Coordinates of N, CA, C and O in Angstrom, one line a residue:
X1 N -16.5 4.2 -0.6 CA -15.8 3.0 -0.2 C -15.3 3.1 1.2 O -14.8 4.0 1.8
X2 N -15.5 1.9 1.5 CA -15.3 1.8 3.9 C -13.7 1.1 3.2 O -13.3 0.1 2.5
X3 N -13.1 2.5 4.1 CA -11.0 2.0 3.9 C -11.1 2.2 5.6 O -11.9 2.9 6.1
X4 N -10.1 1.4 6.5 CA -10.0 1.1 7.5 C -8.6 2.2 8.1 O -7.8 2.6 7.2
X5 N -8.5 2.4 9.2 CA -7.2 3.1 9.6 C -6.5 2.6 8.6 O -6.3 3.0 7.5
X6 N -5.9 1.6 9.3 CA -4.5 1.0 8.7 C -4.7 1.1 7.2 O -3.7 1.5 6.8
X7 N -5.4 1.0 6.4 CA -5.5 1.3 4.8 C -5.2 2.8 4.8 O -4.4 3.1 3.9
X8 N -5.6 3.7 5.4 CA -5.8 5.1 4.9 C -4.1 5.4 5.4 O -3.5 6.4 5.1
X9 N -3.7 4.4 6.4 CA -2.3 4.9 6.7 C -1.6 4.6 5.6 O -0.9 5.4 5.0
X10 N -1.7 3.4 5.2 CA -0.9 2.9 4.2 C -0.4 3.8 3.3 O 0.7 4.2 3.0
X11 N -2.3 4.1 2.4 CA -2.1 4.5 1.4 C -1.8 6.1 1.3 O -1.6 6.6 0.2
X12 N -1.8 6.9 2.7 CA -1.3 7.9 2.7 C 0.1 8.1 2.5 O 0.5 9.0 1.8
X13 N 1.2 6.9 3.0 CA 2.5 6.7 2.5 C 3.0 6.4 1.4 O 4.1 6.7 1.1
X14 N 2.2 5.8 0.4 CA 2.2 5.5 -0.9 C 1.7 6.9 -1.5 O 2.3 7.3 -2.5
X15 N 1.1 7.4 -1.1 CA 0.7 8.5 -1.8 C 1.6 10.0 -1.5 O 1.2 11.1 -1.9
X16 N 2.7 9.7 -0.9 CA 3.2 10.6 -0.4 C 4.9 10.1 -1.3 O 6.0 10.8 -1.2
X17 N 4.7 8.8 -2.0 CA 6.3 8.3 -2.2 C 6.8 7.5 -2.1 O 7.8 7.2 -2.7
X18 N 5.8 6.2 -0.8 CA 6.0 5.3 -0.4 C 6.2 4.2 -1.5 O 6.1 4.6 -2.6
X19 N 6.5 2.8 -1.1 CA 6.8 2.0 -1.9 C 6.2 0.7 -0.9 O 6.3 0.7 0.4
X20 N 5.5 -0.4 -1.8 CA 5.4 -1.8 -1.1 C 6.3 -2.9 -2.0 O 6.0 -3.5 -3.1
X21 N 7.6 -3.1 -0.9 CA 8.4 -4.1 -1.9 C 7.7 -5.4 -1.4 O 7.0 -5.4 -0.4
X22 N 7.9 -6.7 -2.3 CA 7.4 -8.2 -1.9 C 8.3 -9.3 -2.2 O 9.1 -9.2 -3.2
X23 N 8.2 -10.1 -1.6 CA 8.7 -10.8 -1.6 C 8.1 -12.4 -2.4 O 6.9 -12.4 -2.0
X24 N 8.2 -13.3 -3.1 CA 8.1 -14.8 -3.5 C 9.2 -15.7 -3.6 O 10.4 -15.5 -4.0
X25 N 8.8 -16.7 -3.0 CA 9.5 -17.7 -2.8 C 10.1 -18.4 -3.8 O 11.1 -19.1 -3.8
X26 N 9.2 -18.3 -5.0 CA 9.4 -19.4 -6.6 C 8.9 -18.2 -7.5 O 8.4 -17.2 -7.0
X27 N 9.1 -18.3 -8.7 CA 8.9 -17.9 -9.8 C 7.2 -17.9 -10.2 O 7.1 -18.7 -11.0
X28 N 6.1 -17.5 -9.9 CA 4.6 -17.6 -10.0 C 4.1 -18.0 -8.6 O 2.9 -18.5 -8.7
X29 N 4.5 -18.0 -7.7 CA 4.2 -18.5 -6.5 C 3.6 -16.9 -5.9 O 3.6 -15.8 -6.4
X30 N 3.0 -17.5 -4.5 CA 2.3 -16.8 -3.8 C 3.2 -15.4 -3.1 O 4.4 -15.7 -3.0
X31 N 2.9 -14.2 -2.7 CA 3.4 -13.3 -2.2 C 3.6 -13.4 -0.5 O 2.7 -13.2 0.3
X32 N 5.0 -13.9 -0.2 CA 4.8 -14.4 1.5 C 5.3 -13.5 2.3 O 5.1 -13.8 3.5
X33 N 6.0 -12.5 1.9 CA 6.1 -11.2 2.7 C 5.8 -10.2 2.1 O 5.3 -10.2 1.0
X34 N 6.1 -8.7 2.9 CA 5.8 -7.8 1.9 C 6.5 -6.7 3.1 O 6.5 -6.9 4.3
X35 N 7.1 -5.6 2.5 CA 7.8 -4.5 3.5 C 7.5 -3.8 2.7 O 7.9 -3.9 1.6
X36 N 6.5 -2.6 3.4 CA 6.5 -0.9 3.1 C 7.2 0.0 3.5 O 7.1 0.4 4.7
X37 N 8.0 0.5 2.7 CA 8.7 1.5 2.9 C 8.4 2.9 2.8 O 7.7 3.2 1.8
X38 N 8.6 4.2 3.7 CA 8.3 5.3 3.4 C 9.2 6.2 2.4 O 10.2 5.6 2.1
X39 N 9.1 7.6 1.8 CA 9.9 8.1 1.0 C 11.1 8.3 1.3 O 12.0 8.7 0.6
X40 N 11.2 8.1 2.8 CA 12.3 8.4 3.6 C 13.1 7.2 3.9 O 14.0 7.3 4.8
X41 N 13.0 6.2 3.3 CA 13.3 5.0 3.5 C 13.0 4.2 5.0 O 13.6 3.2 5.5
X42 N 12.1 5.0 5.6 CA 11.7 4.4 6.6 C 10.8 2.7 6.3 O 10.3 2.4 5.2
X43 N 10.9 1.8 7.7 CA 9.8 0.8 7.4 C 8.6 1.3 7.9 O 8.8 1.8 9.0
X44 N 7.4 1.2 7.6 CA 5.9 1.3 8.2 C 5.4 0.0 8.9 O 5.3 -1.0 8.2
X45 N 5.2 -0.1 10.0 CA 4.8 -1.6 10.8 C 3.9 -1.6 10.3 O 3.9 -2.5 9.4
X46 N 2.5 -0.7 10.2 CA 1.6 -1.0 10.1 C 0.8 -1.5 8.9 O -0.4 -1.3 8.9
X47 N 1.3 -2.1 8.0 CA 1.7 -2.6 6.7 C 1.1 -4.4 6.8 O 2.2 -4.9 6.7
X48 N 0.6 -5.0 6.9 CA 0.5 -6.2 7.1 C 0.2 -7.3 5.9 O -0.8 -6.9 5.4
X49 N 0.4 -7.9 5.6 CA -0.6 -9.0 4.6 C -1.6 -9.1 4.5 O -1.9 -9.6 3.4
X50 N -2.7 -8.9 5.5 CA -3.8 -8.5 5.2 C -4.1 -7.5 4.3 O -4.8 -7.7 3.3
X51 N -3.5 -6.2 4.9 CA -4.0 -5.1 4.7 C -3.4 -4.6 3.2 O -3.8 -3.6 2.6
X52 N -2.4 -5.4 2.7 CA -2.0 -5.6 1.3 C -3.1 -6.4 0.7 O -3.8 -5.9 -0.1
X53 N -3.3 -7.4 1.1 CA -4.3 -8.2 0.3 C -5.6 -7.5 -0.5 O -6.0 -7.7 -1.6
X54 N -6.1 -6.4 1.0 CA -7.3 -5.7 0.6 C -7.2 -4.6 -0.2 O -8.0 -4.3 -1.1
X55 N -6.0 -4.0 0.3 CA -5.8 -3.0 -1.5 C -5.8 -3.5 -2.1 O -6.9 -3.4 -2.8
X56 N -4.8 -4.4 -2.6 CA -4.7 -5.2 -4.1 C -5.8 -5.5 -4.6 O -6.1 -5.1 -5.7
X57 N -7.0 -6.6 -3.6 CA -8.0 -6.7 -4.4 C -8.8 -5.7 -4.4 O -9.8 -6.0 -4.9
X58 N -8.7 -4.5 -3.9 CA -9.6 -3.2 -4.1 C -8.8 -2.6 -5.3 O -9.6 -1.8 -5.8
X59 N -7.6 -2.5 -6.1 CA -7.2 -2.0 -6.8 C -6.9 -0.5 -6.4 O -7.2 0.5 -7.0
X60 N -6.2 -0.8 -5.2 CA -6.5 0.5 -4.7 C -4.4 0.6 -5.0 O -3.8 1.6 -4.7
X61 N -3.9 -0.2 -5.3 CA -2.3 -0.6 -5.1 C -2.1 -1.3 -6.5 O -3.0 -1.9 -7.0
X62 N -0.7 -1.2 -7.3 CA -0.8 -1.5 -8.5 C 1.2 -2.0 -8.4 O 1.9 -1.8 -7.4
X63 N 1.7 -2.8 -9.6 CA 2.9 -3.4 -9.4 C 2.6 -2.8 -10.9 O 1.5 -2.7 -11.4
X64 N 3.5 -2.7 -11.4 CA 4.2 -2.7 -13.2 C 5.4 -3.1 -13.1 O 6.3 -2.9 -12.4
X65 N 5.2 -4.0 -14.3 CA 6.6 -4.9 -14.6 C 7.8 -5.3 -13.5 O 9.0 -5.1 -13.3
X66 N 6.8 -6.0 -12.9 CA 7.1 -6.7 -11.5 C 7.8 -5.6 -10.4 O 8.5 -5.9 -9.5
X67 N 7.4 -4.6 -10.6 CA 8.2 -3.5 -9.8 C 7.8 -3.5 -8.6 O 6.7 -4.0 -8.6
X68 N 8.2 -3.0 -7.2 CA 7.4 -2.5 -5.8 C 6.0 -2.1 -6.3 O 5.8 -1.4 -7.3
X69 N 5.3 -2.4 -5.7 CA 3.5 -1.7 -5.1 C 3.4 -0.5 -5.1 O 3.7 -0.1 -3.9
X70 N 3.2 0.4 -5.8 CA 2.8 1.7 -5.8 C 0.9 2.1 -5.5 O 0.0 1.4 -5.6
X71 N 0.9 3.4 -5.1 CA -0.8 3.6 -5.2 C -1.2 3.9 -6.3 O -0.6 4.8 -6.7
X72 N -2.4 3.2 -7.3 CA -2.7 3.3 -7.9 C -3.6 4.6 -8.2 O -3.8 5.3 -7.2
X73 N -4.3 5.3 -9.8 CA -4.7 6.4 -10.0 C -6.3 6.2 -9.1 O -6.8 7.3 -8.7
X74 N -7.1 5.0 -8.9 CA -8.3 5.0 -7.7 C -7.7 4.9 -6.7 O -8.5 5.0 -5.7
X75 N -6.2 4.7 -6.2 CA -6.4 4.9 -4.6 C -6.1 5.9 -4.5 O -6.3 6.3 -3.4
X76 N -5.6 6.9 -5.3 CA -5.3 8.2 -5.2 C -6.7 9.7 -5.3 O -6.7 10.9 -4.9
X77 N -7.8 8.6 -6.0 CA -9.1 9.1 -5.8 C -9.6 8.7 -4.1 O -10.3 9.5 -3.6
X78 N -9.3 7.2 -3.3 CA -9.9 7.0 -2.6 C -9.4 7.9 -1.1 O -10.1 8.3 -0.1
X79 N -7.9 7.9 -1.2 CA -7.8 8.4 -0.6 C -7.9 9.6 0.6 O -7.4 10.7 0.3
X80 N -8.4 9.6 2.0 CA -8.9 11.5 2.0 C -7.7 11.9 2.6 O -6.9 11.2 3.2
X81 N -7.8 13.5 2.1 CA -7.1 14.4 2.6 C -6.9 14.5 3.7 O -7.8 14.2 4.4
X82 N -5.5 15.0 4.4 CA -5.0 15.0 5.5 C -3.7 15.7 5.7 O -3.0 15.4 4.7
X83 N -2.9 16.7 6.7 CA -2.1 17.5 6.8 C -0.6 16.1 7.0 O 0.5 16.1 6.6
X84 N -1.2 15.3 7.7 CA -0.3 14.5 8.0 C -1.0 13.1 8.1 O -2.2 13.0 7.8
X85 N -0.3 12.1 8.7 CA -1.3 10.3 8.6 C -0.8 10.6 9.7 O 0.4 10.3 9.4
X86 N -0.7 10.9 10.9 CA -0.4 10.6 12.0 C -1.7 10.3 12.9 O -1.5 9.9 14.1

């Protein structure tokens, strides 16, 4: 599977602890922000709506019971290895 920088950053932070909180405007409405956090409670710029979109529909990022965006058990396969995401 072709994952792009910014995906492999992402999901190296999710995979490390990270969290993708979201935001909706209404009750069943569309997702119009979204802020990734690191385990450190840092924010990640590199984080965008796009680049949420393409996890999500890659199933590469997963929500339970409406909770923050965590990485899922395939993005945890998709992911590669690395000492650090820098």
């Amino acid at each position: 599977m072709n994952i792009s920088k910014r995906e492999q950053r992402v999901l190296h932070v999710l995979a490390q602890g990270g969290r993708i909180v979201h935001d909706r405007p209404a009750a069943g409405g569309k997702i119009v922000t979204i802020t990734c956090f690191t385990r450190d409670g840092l924010v990640l710029s590199d984080c965008a709506l796009d680049v949420f979109g393409r996890l999500r529909r890659r199933r590469l990022i997963e929500s339970r019971n409406g909770g923050p965006y965590r990485i899922s058990h395939r993005g945890r396969l998709s992911v590669r290895a690395q000492p650090d995401n820098r």
